[in-house]
Coordinates of C-alpha atoms in Angstrom, one line a residue:
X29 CA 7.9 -9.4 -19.5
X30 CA 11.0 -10.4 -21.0
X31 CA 11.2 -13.7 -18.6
X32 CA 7.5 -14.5 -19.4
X33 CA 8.5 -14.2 -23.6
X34 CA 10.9 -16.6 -23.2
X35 CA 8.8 -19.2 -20.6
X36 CA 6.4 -18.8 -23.4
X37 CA 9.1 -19.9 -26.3
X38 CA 10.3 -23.0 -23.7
X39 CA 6.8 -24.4 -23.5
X40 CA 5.9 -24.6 -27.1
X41 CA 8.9 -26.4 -27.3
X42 CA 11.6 -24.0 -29.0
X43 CA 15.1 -25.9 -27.8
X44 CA 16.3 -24.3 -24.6
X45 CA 19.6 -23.5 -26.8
X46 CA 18.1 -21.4 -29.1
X47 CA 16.2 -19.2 -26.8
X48 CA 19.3 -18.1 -25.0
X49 CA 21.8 -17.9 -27.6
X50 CA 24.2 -20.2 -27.2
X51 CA 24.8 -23.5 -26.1
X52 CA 27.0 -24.9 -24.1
X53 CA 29.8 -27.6 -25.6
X54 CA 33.0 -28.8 -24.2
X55 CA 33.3 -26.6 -21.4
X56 CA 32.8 -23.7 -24.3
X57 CA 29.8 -21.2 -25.1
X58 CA 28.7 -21.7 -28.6
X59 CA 26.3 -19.2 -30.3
X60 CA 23.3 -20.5 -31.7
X61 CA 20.5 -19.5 -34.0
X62 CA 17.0 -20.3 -35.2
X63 CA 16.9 -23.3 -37.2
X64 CA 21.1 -24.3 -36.5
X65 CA 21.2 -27.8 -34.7
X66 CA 22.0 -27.7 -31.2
X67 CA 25.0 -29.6 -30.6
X68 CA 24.3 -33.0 -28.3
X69 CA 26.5 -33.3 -25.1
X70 CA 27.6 -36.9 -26.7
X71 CA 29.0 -35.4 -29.4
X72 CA 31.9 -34.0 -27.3
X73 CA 33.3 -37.8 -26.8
X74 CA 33.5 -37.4 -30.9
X75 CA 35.3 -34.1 -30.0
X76 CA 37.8 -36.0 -27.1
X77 CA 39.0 -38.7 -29.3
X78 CA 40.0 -35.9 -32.5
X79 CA 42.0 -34.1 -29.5
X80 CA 43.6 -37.3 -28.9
X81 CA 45.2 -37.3 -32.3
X82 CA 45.3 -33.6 -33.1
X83 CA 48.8 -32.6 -33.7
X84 CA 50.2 -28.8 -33.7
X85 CA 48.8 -26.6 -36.4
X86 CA 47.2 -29.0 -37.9
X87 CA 44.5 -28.9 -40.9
X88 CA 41.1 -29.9 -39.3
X89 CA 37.8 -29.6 -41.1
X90 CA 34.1 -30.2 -39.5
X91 CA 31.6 -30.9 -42.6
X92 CA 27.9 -31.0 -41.6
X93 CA 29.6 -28.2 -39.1
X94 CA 25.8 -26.3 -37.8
X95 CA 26.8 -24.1 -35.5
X96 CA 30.4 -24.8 -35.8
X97 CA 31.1 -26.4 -32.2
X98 CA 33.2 -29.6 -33.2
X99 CA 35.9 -27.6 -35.0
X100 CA 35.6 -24.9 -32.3
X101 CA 36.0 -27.2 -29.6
X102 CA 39.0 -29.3 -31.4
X103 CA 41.0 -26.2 -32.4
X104 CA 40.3 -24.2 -28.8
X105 CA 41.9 -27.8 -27.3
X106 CA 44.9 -28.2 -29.5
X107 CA 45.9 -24.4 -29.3
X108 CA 45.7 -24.4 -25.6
X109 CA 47.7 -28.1 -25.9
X110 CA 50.6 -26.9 -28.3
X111 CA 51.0 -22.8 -27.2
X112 CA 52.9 -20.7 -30.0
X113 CA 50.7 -22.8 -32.6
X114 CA 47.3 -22.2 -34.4
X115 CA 44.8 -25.3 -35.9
X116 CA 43.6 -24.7 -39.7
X117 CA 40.7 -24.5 -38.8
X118 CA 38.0 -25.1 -41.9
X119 CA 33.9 -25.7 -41.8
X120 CA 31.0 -26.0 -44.0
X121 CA 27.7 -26.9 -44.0
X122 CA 24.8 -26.7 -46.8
X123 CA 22.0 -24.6 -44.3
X124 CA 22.4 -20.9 -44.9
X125 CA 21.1 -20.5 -41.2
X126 CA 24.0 -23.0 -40.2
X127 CA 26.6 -21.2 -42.3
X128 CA 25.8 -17.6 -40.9
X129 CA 26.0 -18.9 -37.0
X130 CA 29.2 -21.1 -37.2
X131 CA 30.8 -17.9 -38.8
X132 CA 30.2 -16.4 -35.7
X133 CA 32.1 -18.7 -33.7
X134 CA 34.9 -19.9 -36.1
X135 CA 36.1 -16.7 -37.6
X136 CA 37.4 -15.5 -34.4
X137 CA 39.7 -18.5 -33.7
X138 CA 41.1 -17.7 -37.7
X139 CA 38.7 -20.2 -39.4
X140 CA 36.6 -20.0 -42.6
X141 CA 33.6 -21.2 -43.2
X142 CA 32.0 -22.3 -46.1
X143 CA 28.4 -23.0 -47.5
X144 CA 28.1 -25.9 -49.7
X145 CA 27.2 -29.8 -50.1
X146 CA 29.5 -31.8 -48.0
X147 CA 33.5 -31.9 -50.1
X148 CA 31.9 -29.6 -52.3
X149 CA 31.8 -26.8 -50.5
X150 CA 35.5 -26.8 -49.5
X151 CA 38.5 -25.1 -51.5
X152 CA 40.0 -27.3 -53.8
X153 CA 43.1 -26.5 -51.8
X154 CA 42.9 -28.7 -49.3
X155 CA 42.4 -31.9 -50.9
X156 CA 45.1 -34.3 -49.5
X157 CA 45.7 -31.7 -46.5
X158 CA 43.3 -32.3 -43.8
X159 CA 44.5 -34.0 -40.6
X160 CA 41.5 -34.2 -38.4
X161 CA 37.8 -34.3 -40.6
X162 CA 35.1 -34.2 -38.2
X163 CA 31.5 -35.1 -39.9
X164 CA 28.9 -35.4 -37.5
X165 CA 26.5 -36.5 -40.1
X166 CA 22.7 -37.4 -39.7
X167 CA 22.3 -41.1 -38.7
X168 CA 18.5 -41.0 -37.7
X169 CA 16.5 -43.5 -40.5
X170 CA 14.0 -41.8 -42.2
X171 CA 11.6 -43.8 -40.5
X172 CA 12.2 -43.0 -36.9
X173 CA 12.4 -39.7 -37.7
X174 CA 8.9 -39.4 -36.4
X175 CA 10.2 -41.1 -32.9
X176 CA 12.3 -38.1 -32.1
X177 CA 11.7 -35.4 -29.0
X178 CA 9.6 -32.6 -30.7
X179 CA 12.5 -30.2 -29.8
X180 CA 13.8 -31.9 -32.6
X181 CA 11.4 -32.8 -35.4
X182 CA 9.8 -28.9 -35.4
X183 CA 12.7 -27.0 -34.6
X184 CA 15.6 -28.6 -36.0
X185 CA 16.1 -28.9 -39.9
X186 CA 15.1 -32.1 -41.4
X187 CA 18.6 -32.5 -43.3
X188 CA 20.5 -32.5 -40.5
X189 CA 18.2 -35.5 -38.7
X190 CA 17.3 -37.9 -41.4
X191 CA 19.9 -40.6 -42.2
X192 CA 17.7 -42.3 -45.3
X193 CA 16.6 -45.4 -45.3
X194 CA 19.3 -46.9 -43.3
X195 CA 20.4 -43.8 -41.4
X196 CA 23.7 -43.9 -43.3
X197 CA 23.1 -42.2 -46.3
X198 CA 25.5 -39.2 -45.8
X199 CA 27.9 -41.4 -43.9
X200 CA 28.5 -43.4 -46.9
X201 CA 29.1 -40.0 -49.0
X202 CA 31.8 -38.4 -46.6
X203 CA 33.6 -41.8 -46.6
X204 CA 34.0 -42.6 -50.2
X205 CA 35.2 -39.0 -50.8
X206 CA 37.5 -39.2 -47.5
X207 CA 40.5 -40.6 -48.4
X208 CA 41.2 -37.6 -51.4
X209 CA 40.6 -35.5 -49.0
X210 CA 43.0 -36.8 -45.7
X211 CA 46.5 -36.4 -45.5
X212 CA 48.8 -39.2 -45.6
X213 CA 47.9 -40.5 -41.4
X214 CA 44.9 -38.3 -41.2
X215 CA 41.7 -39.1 -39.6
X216 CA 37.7 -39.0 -40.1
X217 CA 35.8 -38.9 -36.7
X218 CA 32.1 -40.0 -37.3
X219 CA 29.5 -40.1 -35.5
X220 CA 26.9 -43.2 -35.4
X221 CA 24.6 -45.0 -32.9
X222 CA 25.7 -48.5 -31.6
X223 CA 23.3 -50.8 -33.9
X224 CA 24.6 -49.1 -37.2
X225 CA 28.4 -49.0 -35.7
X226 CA 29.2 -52.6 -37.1
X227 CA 28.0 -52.0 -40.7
X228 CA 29.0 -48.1 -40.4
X229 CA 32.7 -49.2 -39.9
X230 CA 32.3 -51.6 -43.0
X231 CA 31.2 -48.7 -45.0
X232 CA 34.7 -46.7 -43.6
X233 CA 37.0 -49.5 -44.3
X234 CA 35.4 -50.4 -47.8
X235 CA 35.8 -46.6 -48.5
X236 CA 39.6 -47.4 -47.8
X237 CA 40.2 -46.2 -44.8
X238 CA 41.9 -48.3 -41.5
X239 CA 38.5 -48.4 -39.5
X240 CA 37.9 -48.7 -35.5
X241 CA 35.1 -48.1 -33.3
X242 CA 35.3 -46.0 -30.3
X243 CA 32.5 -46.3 -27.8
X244 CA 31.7 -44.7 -24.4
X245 CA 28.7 -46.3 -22.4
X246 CA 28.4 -43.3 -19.9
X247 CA 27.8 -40.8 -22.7
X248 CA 25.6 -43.4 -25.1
X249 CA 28.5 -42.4 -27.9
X250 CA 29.6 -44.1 -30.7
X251 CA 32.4 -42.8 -33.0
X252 CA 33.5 -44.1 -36.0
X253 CA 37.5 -43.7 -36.8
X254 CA 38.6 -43.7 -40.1
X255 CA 42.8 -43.4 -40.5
X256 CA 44.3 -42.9 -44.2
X257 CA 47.0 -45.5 -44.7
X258 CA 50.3 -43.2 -45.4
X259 CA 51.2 -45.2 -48.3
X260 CA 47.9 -44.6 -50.0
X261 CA 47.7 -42.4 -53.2
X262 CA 44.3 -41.2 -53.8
X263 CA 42.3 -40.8 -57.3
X264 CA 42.0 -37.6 -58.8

């Protein structure tokens, strides 16, 4: 009976994810609830390229964090990478739902998470602190929201899909706010398709921020890289 409940949930179209619990995400389980978004499998090339440039204990924060998995997946990496060490590990996301489920799976690696809008929802503290800020941000525009697999448009919140117009709406908000909140050398990792790459790196480097794109065909990925100059003093 149990098996035929959750055949039932799969075929009106409740994410596989969520009907078991967890997804799974860089090799790692991640706990997921009702109304969290499921972490895509082309996010971890996001999550591969913060590793990269992750040093030992360092201050990493995922904003639009869901369930948590990018900062969970960074820190579990660099731990393992630099033994004897811990990541800072910091998240936050503005869906109650979100908040509640990424507690779950940041709290036991030491992490806090907070609920909030974007930099708002973060301690004043860290401002000028973070090495590694991971914002996988909505990129979809509003108008192809509609295009997407029903998996997403009925089960996923609608804040963590639509973009705006554009589809860079949010992308444009963790980017002028970035470089107050970076370290001297730290980095923003942010996720983007490849047609809005281009103007999405613009947006980065305008912010002022040393902006690259980092693209893997075989997972579909594109990742927006945005370094803090360490000369750079930024505004109150």
């Amino acid at each position: 009976s149990e098996l035929d409940n959750l055949v039932r949930k799969r075929v009106a179209g409740l994410p596989m994810e969520v009907i078991v619990g967890w997804a799974q995400f860089h090799g790692l389980r991640i706990a997921l609830d009702a109304e969290v978004f499921v972490p895509r499998r082309r996010t971890e090339f996001l999550v591969d390229q913060a590793i990269e440039l992750c040093a030992a204990g360092a201050v990493v924060v995922d904003l639009c964090c869901g369930s948590g998995a990018l900062g969970v997946a960074v820190a579990t990496s660099a731990n393992a990478a630099h033994p004897g060490t811990s990541v800072e590990l910091h998240a936050a996301d503005i869906e109650h739902p979100a908040v509640a489920c990424a507690r779950r799976n940041v709290q036991p690696l030491g992490g806090q998470v907070y609920g909030g809008d974007l930099f708002e929802a973060l301690p004043r503290s860290l401002r000028g602190r973070v090495d590694v800020l991971l914002a996988n941000v909505p990129y979809v525009p509003t108008e192809e929201i509609a295009l997407l697999p029903s998996e997403a448009r009925e089960h996923e919140p609608l804040v963590t899909l639509d973009g705006g117009t554009d589809g860079l709406t949010v992308l444009r908000r963790v980017a002028a706010d970035a470089v107050a909140w970076l370290a001297p050398g730290g980095h923003l990792f942010i996720e983007t398709s490849e047609r809005q790459a281009a103007l999405a790196q613009q947006i980065v480097s305008d912010a002022g921020l040393q902006a690259r794109v980092a693209r893997s065909e075989e997972q579909d990925a594109t990742v927006i890289i945005g370094t803090r100059s360490l000369t750079v003093t930024p505004s109150a």
